């Protein structure tokens, strides 16, 4: 949420900042801005409401410098406007600041320190830059004024600060919000996500919460809270520029849907051996199998993947699994079992709601595992163990390949744990083979784009609302299918347990209401068909997505059979494409839906 870039020590600063912001646009896209300056150079502050392209159109050729910071915003405090866009400047224009996060005590800070300051906008960030100026006016040098501000601020932040009287330095600090330093030859960069600066460098250094970093063109100095210098190795980014391009695709989402068979094959390579066994760090399996209950904690699409994970883990390990929303768990922690094991699911590894749960359970001394797509992300660093999703960068705001990768990695984990416990179902389960069948079936469905596009035209072109229904794992996929549809096409969609409709929600069915039924489970197929009949009798227009074994000739989408434990990996694919085409046909931006941003780093 919100993206930060910065560079010091290069001539083409403006271009680098803008290109970096374009790569970070997925993190927020309601307004943007840059500040560039340099020794004996003029200062330039350019801000714009809207997207990076809008900002770009306001940048004139004289906007040049050798040091600069930039920001793309997802509004929290203060509506999207040019005034509220970052960078923010202090009253005397000496300090310029960009911020990602939320300052919780900004009202108190305003009252205590800034009564005499004229504030321009409504953001919490402006309070911080004024606070730095206030402490500098008290006689502190910039670094100390910044440090002092950090001691009184409560909340989450990643900051990059320039003192225009000393344009040889960018001051950086973070707490709970992501920020990286990228190392170059004669220059250095900062960014919220490595992909923003991959064109400049692929060597990055992580910053820990509470540290301050002094970034100069030729050196980077990290200090801990006590002022001690910290030495930290850099790491090499695991992907390159070609991984983060759209290629010939019109949208990232379509590319990412199409990527899924490749991701399945990559997961087979990463997590199974030539005998077809699951290969997972023994320590993880020992901790997991020693537990008496598994708690899966996640948000949004990852939460929906968690429910499918529960179904697989319980069958393979016989350990009960609970699935929780991070934002609820953090403040209403359920009674825990005696030996709990926590699994955090997070594509980005940065979701603040999930992180606050991880912090709490770590304080309780409980074991944790993060499944994430981003190596080195906060949830990965702070959990006891990590399993990477290997899905490749996911850039479309609507998550697709991370969902299926999470389920596939959970299945591998379940297989390794089940084998360890001698569970017969697990011992008989050839995970490498079954996932390769999944990859092939995914390809078959992906090839049906024209059919799916036509279905969308027939059933969703004018509707205001829609339902997905199913039972068991088909219900779990219905939850994800409806989230996907509503978040990008703005059709009000609900995923419902098919048998529960008649207990109230069926009242919403009217003439022409589209109802998508998902049928992949022998036990429940007939019952879901019964529920579909009930809504049809009340005017619904039904579309059935069924596994071949349980399909009828009249079903609109028939999916080749796969292993019964893994059906969500294939039944979700048509629903992703349905969301994609519904959005396209309604003329909305598929990759950047309104009000949203990827990587939700505020609670
Ligand atoms: C929906 C979507 C979100 C995320 C959620 C959690 O398409 O992407 O619902 O799944 O914000 O994000 P992560 O997985 O990064 O923790």
Coordinates of C-alpha atoms and ligand atoms in Angstrom, one line a residue:
X1 CA 0.0 0.0 0.0
X2 CA 1.6 3.2 -1.2
X3 CA 4.9 2.8 -3.0
X4 CA 8.2 4.6 -2.3
X5 CA 11.2 5.0 -4.5
X6 CA 14.4 7.0 -4.1
X7 CA 17.7 7.4 -5.8
X8 CA 21.0 9.2 -5.1
X9 CA 24.0 9.5 -7.3
X10 CA 22.7 9.3 -10.8
X11 CA 22.0 11.9 -13.5
X12 CA 18.7 10.6 -14.8
X13 CA 17.0 10.6 -11.5
X14 CA 13.6 11.8 -12.8
X15 CA 13.3 8.9 -15.3
X16 CA 14.4 6.3 -12.7
X17 CA 11.9 7.6 -10.2
X18 CA 9.0 7.6 -12.7
X19 CA 9.9 4.1 -14.0
X20 CA 10.2 2.8 -10.5
X21 CA 6.8 4.3 -9.6
X22 CA 5.2 2.6 -12.6
X23 CA 6.4 -0.7 -11.3
X24 CA 5.0 0.1 -7.9
X25 CA 1.6 1.4 -9.2
X26 CA 0.0 -1.9 -8.1
X27 CA 0.5 -0.7 -4.5
X28 CA -1.7 2.4 -4.8
X29 CA -2.8 4.6 -7.7
X30 CA -4.9 7.5 -6.5
X31 CA -2.1 10.2 -6.7
X32 CA 1.6 10.4 -7.1
X33 CA 4.6 12.7 -6.8
X34 CA 8.3 13.2 -7.0
X35 CA 10.9 15.5 -5.6
X36 CA 14.3 15.9 -7.3
X37 CA 17.2 18.1 -6.4
X38 CA 21.0 18.0 -6.2
X39 CA 24.2 20.0 -5.3
X40 CA 23.9 23.3 -7.2
X41 CA 20.6 22.1 -8.8
X42 CA 17.2 23.6 -8.5
X43 CA 14.5 21.8 -6.5
X44 CA 11.5 20.3 -8.3
X45 CA 8.4 19.1 -6.7
X46 CA 5.8 17.6 -9.0
X47 CA 2.5 16.1 -7.8
X48 CA -0.6 14.9 -9.5
X49 CA -3.9 13.4 -8.8
X50 CA -4.5 10.0 -10.5
X51 CA -2.0 7.6 -12.0
X52 CA 1.7 7.7 -12.8
X53 CA 0.9 8.6 -16.4
X54 CA -0.9 11.7 -15.1
X55 CA 2.2 12.6 -13.1
X56 CA 4.4 12.0 -16.1
X57 CA 2.4 14.4 -18.2
X58 CA 3.2 17.2 -15.7
X59 CA 7.0 16.6 -15.7
X60 CA 8.8 19.1 -17.8
X61 CA 12.4 18.6 -19.2
X62 CA 14.0 20.9 -16.6
X63 CA 12.9 18.5 -13.8
X64 CA 16.4 17.1 -13.3
X65 CA 18.6 16.3 -10.4
X66 CA 21.0 13.8 -8.8
X67 CA 18.9 12.9 -5.8
X68 CA 15.2 12.3 -5.6
X69 CA 12.3 10.5 -3.9
X70 CA 8.9 9.5 -5.3
X71 CA 5.6 8.1 -4.0
X72 CA 2.4 6.5 -5.4
X73 CA -0.5 6.8 -2.9
X74 CA -3.4 4.7 -1.6
X75 CA -5.2 7.2 0.5
X76 CA -5.7 6.6 4.2
X77 CA -5.8 10.0 5.9
X78 CA -7.1 12.7 3.6
X79 CA -8.9 12.1 0.3
X80 CA -7.0 11.6 -2.9
X81 CA -5.9 15.1 -4.1
X82 CA -2.8 16.8 -5.4
X83 CA -2.5 18.6 -2.0
X84 CA -2.6 15.3 -0.1
X85 CA -0.2 13.6 -2.5
X86 CA 3.4 12.9 -1.4
X87 CA 6.1 14.1 -1.2
X88 CA 5.2 16.5 1.7
X89 CA 7.3 19.5 2.5
X90 CA 7.8 21.3 5.8
X91 CA 6.7 24.9 6.2
X92 CA 10.1 26.4 5.4
X93 CA 10.5 23.9 2.6
X94 CA 13.8 22.5 4.0
X95 CA 12.5 19.0 4.6
X96 CA 10.8 16.7 2.0
X97 CA 9.2 13.4 3.1
X98 CA 7.4 10.4 1.6
X99 CA 5.7 7.9 3.8
X100 CA 4.0 4.5 3.6
X101 CA 1.9 3.5 6.6
X102 CA -0.3 5.1 9.2
X103 CA 0.7 7.4 12.0
X104 CA -1.8 6.6 14.8
X105 CA -1.0 9.5 17.1
X106 CA -0.9 12.3 14.5
X107 CA -3.7 14.3 16.2
X108 CA -1.8 14.2 19.6
X109 CA 1.5 15.2 17.9
X110 CA -0.2 18.1 16.2
X111 CA -1.6 19.3 19.5
X112 CA 1.6 18.8 21.4
X113 CA 4.2 20.1 19.0
X114 CA 2.7 21.9 16.0
X115 CA 0.2 24.5 17.3
X116 CA 2.1 27.2 15.6
X117 CA 2.4 25.5 12.2
X118 CA 0.2 26.2 9.2
X119 CA -0.8 22.8 7.8
X120 CA -1.6 22.4 4.2
X121 CA -3.4 19.1 3.7
X122 CA -5.1 16.4 5.8
X123 CA -2.5 13.7 5.9
X124 CA -0.7 12.2 8.8
X125 CA 2.5 12.4 6.8
X126 CA 2.5 16.2 6.8
X127 CA 2.6 16.1 10.6
X128 CA 5.8 14.1 10.5
X129 CA 7.6 16.4 8.2
X130 CA 6.6 19.4 10.3
X131 CA 7.7 17.6 13.4
X132 CA 11.1 17.1 11.9
X133 CA 11.3 20.8 11.1
X134 CA 10.1 21.6 14.6
X135 CA 12.9 19.6 16.2
X136 CA 15.4 21.0 13.7
X137 CA 14.3 24.5 14.7
X138 CA 15.1 23.5 18.3
X139 CA 18.7 23.1 17.2
X140 CA 19.0 19.5 16.3
X141 CA 20.8 18.4 13.1
X142 CA 18.7 16.7 10.5
X143 CA 19.6 13.1 11.5
X144 CA 18.9 13.8 15.2
X145 CA 15.7 15.7 14.4
X146 CA 14.5 12.8 12.3
X147 CA 15.5 10.4 15.1
X148 CA 13.6 12.4 17.7
X149 CA 10.5 12.5 15.5
X150 CA 10.7 8.7 15.3
X151 CA 10.7 8.4 19.1
X152 CA 7.4 10.2 19.4
X153 CA 5.6 8.7 16.5
X154 CA 3.3 5.7 17.0
X155 CA 2.2 3.6 14.0
X156 CA 3.5 2.0 10.9
X157 CA 5.8 3.7 8.5
X158 CA 8.4 3.6 5.8
X159 CA 10.0 7.0 5.4
X160 CA 12.4 8.6 3.0
X161 CA 13.5 12.1 3.9
X162 CA 15.6 14.7 2.0
X163 CA 17.0 17.8 3.7
X164 CA 17.4 20.1 0.7
X165 CA 20.2 22.0 2.4
X166 CA 22.2 18.8 2.3
X167 CA 21.2 17.0 -0.9
X168 CA 23.9 14.3 -0.4
X169 CA 21.8 12.1 1.8
X170 CA 18.5 10.3 1.9
X171 CA 17.4 9.5 5.4
X172 CA 15.4 6.3 5.7
X173 CA 13.5 4.5 8.5
X174 CA 10.8 1.9 8.8
X175 CA 8.5 0.3 11.2
X176 CA 6.1 -2.5 10.1
X177 CA 6.0 -1.1 6.5
X178 CA 8.4 -2.6 3.9
X179 CA 11.4 -0.7 2.5
X180 CA 14.6 -1.9 0.9
X181 CA 17.9 -0.4 0.0
X182 CA 19.3 -1.2 -3.5
X183 CA 23.1 -1.1 -4.0
X184 CA 24.6 0.3 -7.2
X185 CA 28.0 1.3 -8.4
X186 CA 28.4 5.0 -7.4
X187 CA 24.7 5.3 -6.6
X188 CA 22.1 3.7 -4.3
X189 CA 18.4 3.4 -4.4
X190 CA 15.5 2.8 -2.0
X191 CA 12.2 1.1 -2.8
X192 CA 9.1 -0.5 -1.3
X193 CA 9.6 -3.6 -3.5
X194 CA 12.7 -4.8 -5.3
X195 CA 10.9 -4.9 -8.6
X196 CA 10.8 -1.1 -8.7
X197 CA 14.5 -0.8 -9.0
X198 CA 15.5 -4.0 -10.9
X199 CA 16.5 -2.0 -13.9
X200 CA 19.1 -0.3 -11.7
X201 CA 20.4 -3.1 -9.5
X202 CA 19.6 -6.6 -8.3
X203 CA 21.5 -6.3 -5.0
X204 CA 19.3 -5.3 -2.1
X205 CA 19.7 -4.9 1.7
X206 CA 16.8 -5.4 4.1
X207 CA 16.1 -2.9 6.8
X208 CA 14.6 -4.0 10.2
X209 CA 12.0 -2.1 12.2
X210 CA 13.5 0.6 14.3
X211 CA 16.6 1.1 12.2
X212 CA 17.6 4.3 10.5
X213 CA 19.6 4.3 7.3
X214 CA 21.8 7.0 5.9
X215 CA 21.9 6.6 2.2
X216 CA 24.5 8.4 0.2
X217 CA 25.7 7.9 -3.4
X218 CA 28.8 6.0 -2.3
X219 CA 27.7 4.4 1.0
X220 CA 24.8 3.1 3.0
X221 CA 25.0 3.2 6.8
X222 CA 22.5 1.3 8.9
X223 CA 22.0 2.3 12.6
X224 CA 20.0 0.5 15.2
X225 CA 17.7 2.3 17.7
X226 CA 20.7 2.9 20.0
X227 CA 22.8 4.4 17.3
X228 CA 25.1 1.3 16.8
X229 CA 26.2 0.7 13.2
X230 CA 24.7 -2.5 11.9
X231 CA 26.5 -4.6 9.2
X232 CA 24.2 -6.6 6.9
X233 CA 24.9 -8.6 3.8
X234 CA 23.0 -7.8 0.7
X235 CA 21.1 -10.4 -1.2
X236 CA 20.4 -10.9 -4.9
X237 CA 16.8 -10.5 -6.2
X238 CA 15.4 -13.9 -7.4
X239 CA 13.8 -12.5 -10.5
X240 CA 14.7 -10.3 -13.4
X241 CA 13.0 -7.6 -15.5
X242 CA 11.4 -10.1 -17.9
X243 CA 9.5 -11.7 -14.9
X244 CA 7.8 -8.4 -14.2
X245 CA 6.8 -7.5 -17.7
X246 CA 3.3 -8.1 -19.3
X247 CA 4.8 -9.6 -22.4
X248 CA 2.2 -9.6 -25.2
X249 CA -0.7 -9.7 -22.7
X250 CA -3.2 -6.8 -22.4
X251 CA -3.4 -7.3 -18.6
X252 CA -1.2 -8.8 -15.9
X253 CA -4.2 -10.7 -14.6
X254 CA -4.6 -12.6 -17.9
X255 CA -0.9 -13.4 -17.9
X256 CA -1.0 -14.6 -14.3
X257 CA -4.0 -16.8 -15.0
X258 CA -2.1 -18.3 -17.9
X259 CA 1.0 -18.7 -15.8
X260 CA -0.7 -21.2 -13.4
X261 CA 0.2 -24.5 -15.2
X262 CA 3.9 -23.4 -15.2
X263 CA 3.7 -22.5 -11.5
X264 CA 2.3 -26.0 -10.7
X265 CA 5.2 -27.5 -12.6
X266 CA 7.7 -25.3 -10.7
X267 CA 6.1 -26.3 -7.4
X268 CA 6.6 -30.0 -8.4
X269 CA 10.3 -29.2 -9.2
X270 CA 10.9 -27.3 -6.0
X271 CA 9.0 -29.5 -3.5
X272 CA 9.2 -33.1 -4.8
X273 CA 12.0 -35.6 -5.5
X274 CA 12.4 -38.1 -8.4
X275 CA 10.5 -40.7 -6.4
X276 CA 7.5 -38.3 -6.2
X277 CA 7.8 -37.7 -2.4
X278 CA 7.1 -34.3 -0.9
X279 CA 10.4 -32.6 0.1
X280 CA 9.8 -30.2 3.0
X281 CA 12.3 -29.1 5.7
X282 CA 12.1 -31.9 8.4
X283 CA 11.9 -29.3 11.2
X284 CA 8.7 -27.9 9.8
X285 CA 7.1 -31.4 9.6
X286 CA 8.2 -32.3 13.1
X287 CA 6.7 -29.2 14.6
X288 CA 3.5 -29.5 12.5
X289 CA 3.0 -33.2 13.3
X290 CA 3.7 -32.6 17.0
X291 CA 0.8 -30.1 17.2
X292 CA -2.7 -30.9 18.2
X293 CA -4.3 -28.2 16.1
X294 CA -3.3 -26.1 13.1
X295 CA -4.4 -22.4 12.9
X296 CA -4.4 -20.9 9.4
X297 CA -4.4 -17.1 9.5
X298 CA -4.8 -15.0 6.4
X299 CA -6.8 -12.3 4.6
X300 CA -8.9 -12.1 1.3
X301 CA -7.9 -14.6 -1.3
X302 CA -5.2 -16.1 0.9
X303 CA -7.9 -16.8 3.5
X304 CA -10.0 -18.5 0.9
X305 CA -7.1 -20.7 -0.1
X306 CA -6.7 -21.5 3.7
X307 CA -10.2 -23.1 3.7
X308 CA -9.1 -25.4 0.9
X309 CA -5.9 -26.1 2.8
X310 CA -7.9 -27.1 5.8
X311 CA -9.8 -29.7 3.8
X312 CA -6.5 -31.2 2.5
X313 CA -4.5 -31.0 5.7
X314 CA -7.3 -32.6 7.8
X315 CA -7.7 -35.5 5.5
X316 CA -4.0 -36.2 5.1
X317 CA -2.8 -35.5 8.7
X318 CA -5.9 -36.1 10.9
X319 CA -4.9 -32.9 12.8
X320 CA -7.9 -30.5 13.2
X321 CA -7.4 -27.2 11.3
X322 CA -9.1 -23.8 12.0
X323 CA -9.0 -21.0 9.5
X324 CA -9.1 -17.4 10.7
X325 CA -9.3 -13.9 9.3
X326 CA -6.2 -12.1 10.5
X327 CA -8.1 -8.8 11.1
X328 CA -10.5 -10.7 13.5
X329 CA -8.0 -13.0 15.1
X330 CA -5.7 -10.2 16.2
X331 CA -8.3 -8.6 18.4
X332 CA -10.5 -11.6 19.2
X333 CA -8.1 -14.4 19.7
X334 CA -10.0 -17.8 20.0
X335 CA -9.1 -20.2 22.9
X336 CA -6.0 -21.9 21.6
X337 CA -5.3 -25.7 21.9
X338 CA -2.4 -26.9 24.0
X339 CA 0.0 -27.4 21.1
X340 CA -1.0 -25.1 18.3
X341 CA 0.9 -24.6 15.0
X342 CA 0.3 -21.5 13.0
X343 CA 0.4 -21.2 9.2
X344 CA 0.3 -17.7 7.8
X345 CA -0.7 -17.5 4.1
X346 CA 0.3 -14.3 2.4
X347 CA 1.1 -13.7 -1.2
X348 CA 3.0 -10.4 -0.4
X349 CA 4.3 -11.4 3.0
X350 CA 3.6 -7.8 4.0
X351 CA -0.1 -7.8 5.0
X352 CA -0.3 -5.8 8.2
X353 CA -3.4 -7.6 9.6
X354 CA -1.6 -10.9 9.4
X355 CA 1.6 -9.5 10.7
X356 CA 0.0 -8.3 13.9
X357 CA -1.2 -11.8 14.6
X358 CA 2.3 -13.2 13.9
X359 CA 3.7 -10.7 16.4
X360 CA 1.2 -11.8 19.1
X361 CA 1.7 -15.5 18.7
X362 CA 5.5 -15.1 18.6
X363 CA 5.3 -13.3 21.9
X364 CA 3.4 -16.3 23.2
X365 CA 6.3 -18.5 22.0
X366 CA 4.1 -20.5 19.5
X367 CA 5.5 -22.0 16.3
X368 CA 4.8 -20.4 13.0
X369 CA 5.2 -21.0 9.3
X370 CA 4.6 -18.5 6.5
X371 CA 3.7 -19.5 3.0
X372 CA 4.5 -16.5 0.8
X373 CA 5.5 -15.5 -2.7
X374 CA 8.0 -13.0 -1.6
X375 CA 11.4 -14.1 -0.2
X376 CA 12.6 -11.8 2.5
X377 CA 9.2 -10.3 3.1
X378 CA 8.3 -9.3 6.7
X379 CA 6.1 -12.3 7.4
X380 CA 8.8 -14.6 6.1
X381 CA 11.5 -13.0 8.2
X382 CA 9.5 -13.0 11.3
X383 CA 8.0 -16.5 11.2
X384 CA 10.0 -19.5 12.4
X385 CA 9.8 -21.1 9.0
X386 CA 8.9 -20.2 5.4
X387 CA 7.8 -22.0 2.4
X388 CA 7.9 -20.0 -0.8
X389 CA 5.1 -20.2 -3.4
X390 CA 7.4 -19.9 -6.4
X391 CA 4.6 -18.3 -8.3
X392 CA 6.7 -15.5 -9.8
X393 CA 5.8 -11.9 -9.2
X394 CA 2.0 -11.3 -9.0
X395 CA 1.3 -7.8 -10.1
X396 CA -2.5 -7.7 -10.9
X397 CA -4.3 -6.5 -7.8
X398 CA -6.7 -9.5 -8.1
X399 CA -4.7 -12.5 -6.9
X400 CA -4.9 -15.6 -9.1
X401 CA -1.8 -17.7 -9.4
X402 CA -0.9 -17.0 -5.7
X403 CA -4.2 -18.7 -4.7
X404 CA -3.5 -21.9 -6.6
X405 CA 0.2 -21.9 -5.6
X406 CA -0.9 -21.6 -1.9
X407 CA -3.2 -24.6 -2.3
X408 CA -0.6 -26.6 -4.1
X409 CA 2.2 -25.9 -1.5
X410 CA -0.3 -26.7 1.3
X411 CA -1.0 -30.0 -0.5
X412 CA 2.7 -30.8 -0.6
X413 CA 3.0 -29.8 3.1
X414 CA 0.0 -32.0 3.9
X415 CA 1.5 -34.9 2.0
X416 CA 4.9 -34.6 3.8
X417 CA 3.1 -34.4 7.2
X418 CA 0.7 -37.2 6.4
X419 CA 3.5 -39.5 5.3
X420 CA 5.3 -38.7 8.5
X421 CA 2.3 -39.8 10.4
X422 CA 1.8 -42.9 8.3
X423 CA -1.6 -41.8 7.0
X424 CA -2.7 -44.2 4.3
X425 CA -4.4 -41.7 2.2
X426 CA -1.2 -39.6 2.2
X427 CA 1.0 -42.6 1.5
X428 CA -1.1 -43.5 -1.5
X429 CA -1.1 -39.9 -2.8
X430 CA 1.5 -39.3 -5.6
X431 CA 1.7 -35.6 -5.3
X432 CA 4.1 -35.0 -8.2
X433 CA 1.9 -37.0 -10.6
X434 CA -1.4 -35.4 -9.3
X435 CA 0.0 -31.9 -9.6
X436 CA 1.2 -32.6 -13.1
X437 CA -2.3 -33.8 -14.1
X438 CA -3.6 -30.5 -12.5
X439 CA -1.2 -28.5 -14.7
X440 CA -2.4 -30.2 -17.9
X441 CA -6.1 -29.7 -16.9
X442 CA -5.5 -26.1 -16.1
X443 CA -4.1 -25.7 -19.7
X444 CA -7.3 -27.3 -21.1
X445 CA -9.5 -24.8 -19.2
X446 CA -7.3 -21.9 -20.1
X447 CA -7.8 -22.9 -23.8
X448 CA -11.6 -22.3 -23.3
X449 CA -11.3 -18.6 -23.1
X450 CA -13.7 -18.0 -26.0
X451 CA -16.4 -20.2 -24.4
X452 CA -16.0 -18.4 -21.1
X453 CA -16.1 -15.0 -22.7
X454 CA -19.3 -15.9 -24.4
X455 CA -20.8 -17.2 -21.2
X456 CA -20.0 -13.9 -19.5
X457 CA -21.7 -12.1 -22.3
X458 CA -24.8 -14.3 -22.0
X459 CA -25.2 -14.3 -18.2
X460 CA -23.3 -11.3 -16.7
X461 CA -23.5 -8.5 -19.3
X462 CA -26.1 -6.4 -17.5
X463 CA -26.6 -8.0 -14.1
X464 CA -26.1 -6.0 -10.9
X465 CA -25.5 -9.1 -8.8
X466 CA -24.5 -12.8 -9.0
X467 CA -24.1 -15.9 -6.8
X468 CA -21.6 -18.7 -6.7
X469 CA -22.8 -21.8 -4.8
X470 CA -21.3 -25.1 -3.9
X471 CA -20.7 -27.4 -0.9
X472 CA -17.5 -28.4 0.9
X473 CA -14.5 -27.4 -1.2
X474 CA -16.9 -26.2 -3.9
X475 CA -18.2 -23.7 -1.4
X476 CA -14.7 -22.6 -0.6
X477 CA -14.0 -22.0 -4.3
X478 CA -17.3 -20.2 -4.5
X479 CA -16.1 -17.7 -1.8
X480 CA -12.9 -17.0 -3.9
X481 CA -14.9 -16.9 -7.2
X482 CA -17.2 -14.3 -5.9
X483 CA -14.4 -12.2 -4.3
X484 CA -12.7 -12.2 -7.7
X485 CA -15.8 -11.2 -9.6
X486 CA -16.8 -8.4 -7.2
X487 CA -13.4 -6.9 -6.7
X488 CA -12.7 -6.2 -10.3
X489 CA -16.1 -6.1 -12.2
X490 CA -18.0 -4.4 -9.3
X491 CA -20.8 -6.9 -9.8
X492 CA -22.2 -7.6 -6.3
X493 CA -21.3 -11.2 -5.9
X494 CA -21.7 -13.7 -3.1
X495 CA -20.2 -17.1 -2.6
X496 CA -22.6 -19.3 -0.7
X497 CA -22.9 -22.7 0.8
X498 CA -25.5 -24.2 -1.5
X499 CA -27.5 -25.8 1.2
X500 CA -27.7 -22.6 3.2
X501 CA -29.4 -20.5 0.5
X502 CA -32.9 -21.6 1.4
X503 CA -32.3 -20.3 5.0
X504 CA -32.6 -16.7 3.9
X505 CA -30.5 -15.6 1.0
X506 CA -32.7 -17.3 -1.6
X507 CA -34.9 -14.2 -1.1
X508 CA -32.5 -12.3 -3.3
X509 CA -33.0 -14.6 -6.3
X510 CA -35.0 -12.8 -9.0
X511 CA -35.9 -13.3 -12.6
X512 CA -32.5 -13.5 -14.4
X513 CA -30.2 -13.5 -11.4
X514 CA -27.1 -15.4 -12.5
X515 CA -26.2 -18.4 -10.2
X516 CA -23.0 -20.3 -10.9
X517 CA -23.0 -23.8 -9.3
X518 CA -19.7 -25.5 -8.7
X519 CA -19.9 -29.3 -8.7
X520 CA -16.7 -31.4 -8.2
X521 CA -17.5 -33.7 -5.2
X522 CA -19.4 -36.9 -5.5
X523 CA -20.9 -36.7 -2.0
X524 CA -22.5 -33.4 -2.6
X525 CA -23.1 -33.2 -6.4
X526 CA -26.7 -34.3 -6.3
X527 CA -27.5 -31.9 -3.4
X528 CA -26.0 -28.9 -5.1
X529 CA -28.0 -29.8 -8.3
X530 CA -31.1 -29.8 -6.1
X531 CA -30.2 -26.4 -4.8
X532 CA -29.7 -25.1 -8.3
X533 CA -33.2 -26.4 -9.2
X534 CA -34.6 -24.4 -6.3
X535 CA -33.1 -21.2 -7.5
X536 CA -34.0 -21.9 -11.1
X537 CA -37.6 -22.3 -10.1
X538 CA -37.4 -18.8 -8.8
X539 CA -36.1 -17.3 -12.0
X540 CA -32.3 -17.7 -11.6
X541 CA -30.2 -18.2 -14.7
X542 CA -27.9 -21.1 -13.8
X543 CA -24.4 -21.9 -15.1
X544 CA -22.9 -25.2 -14.0
X545 CA -19.2 -25.7 -13.7
X546 CA -18.8 -29.5 -13.1
X547 CA -16.1 -32.1 -13.0
X548 CA -16.5 -34.6 -15.9
X549 CA -17.4 -37.5 -13.6
X550 CA -20.4 -35.6 -12.2
X551 CA -21.3 -33.5 -15.2
X552 CA -24.5 -33.5 -17.3
X553 CA -24.5 -32.8 -21.0
X554 CA -26.3 -29.5 -20.4
X555 CA -23.6 -28.2 -18.0
X556 CA -22.0 -25.1 -19.4
X557 CA -18.4 -25.9 -18.4
X558 CA -17.1 -29.4 -17.9
X559 CA -13.7 -29.9 -16.3
X560 CA -11.6 -33.0 -16.9
X561 CA -11.3 -35.2 -13.8
X562 CA -8.4 -34.6 -11.3
X563 CA -7.6 -36.1 -7.9
X564 CA -10.6 -35.4 -5.5
X565 CA -8.4 -33.6 -3.0
X566 CA -7.2 -31.1 -5.6
X567 CA -10.3 -30.1 -7.5
X568 CA -10.2 -26.4 -6.3
X569 CA -7.0 -26.0 -8.3
X570 CA -8.9 -26.5 -11.5
X571 CA -12.5 -25.4 -10.7
X572 CA -11.2 -22.0 -9.7
X573 CA -9.7 -21.3 -13.2
X574 CA -13.0 -20.7 -15.1
X575 CA -14.1 -18.4 -12.3
X576 CA -10.9 -16.3 -12.6
X577 CA -11.6 -16.0 -16.3
X578 CA -15.2 -15.2 -15.7
X579 CA -14.1 -12.3 -13.5
X580 CA -11.6 -11.2 -16.1
X581 CA -14.0 -11.1 -19.0
X582 CA -16.8 -9.5 -17.0
X583 CA -14.5 -6.7 -16.1
X584 CA -13.2 -6.3 -19.6
X585 CA -16.7 -6.3 -21.1
X586 CA -17.8 -3.7 -18.6
X587 CA -14.9 -1.5 -19.6
X588 CA -13.0 -1.4 -16.3
X589 CA -9.3 -1.6 -15.5
X590 CA -8.7 -5.3 -14.9
X591 CA -5.4 -4.9 -13.1
X592 CA -6.2 -1.8 -11.0
X593 CA -9.7 -2.0 -9.5
X594 CA -11.0 1.1 -7.8
X595 CA -10.3 1.6 -4.1
X596 CA -7.9 -1.3 -3.9
X597 CA -4.2 -1.8 -3.9
X598 CA -2.0 -4.9 -3.7
X599 CA 0.0 -5.5 -0.5
X600 CA -2.2 -4.1 2.2
X601 CA 0.4 -2.8 4.7
X602 CA -2.1 -0.9 6.9
X603 CA -4.4 -2.5 9.5
Ligands
LIG1 C1 -7.8 -10.4 -3.7 C2 -6.6 -10.2 -3.1 C3 -6.6 -9.9 -1.6 C4 -5.4 -10.5 -0.9 C5 -5.3 -10.0 0.5 C6 -4.2 -10.7 1.3 O1 -7.7 -10.7 -5.1 O2 -5.5 -10.2 -3.7 O3 -7.8 -10.3 -1.0 O4 -5.5 -11.9 -1.0 O5 -5.2 -8.6 0.6 O6 -3.0 -10.4 0.7 P1 -1.7 -11.3 1.0 O7 -2.0 -12.6 0.4 O8 -0.6 -10.6 0.3 O9 -1.5 -11.3 2.4

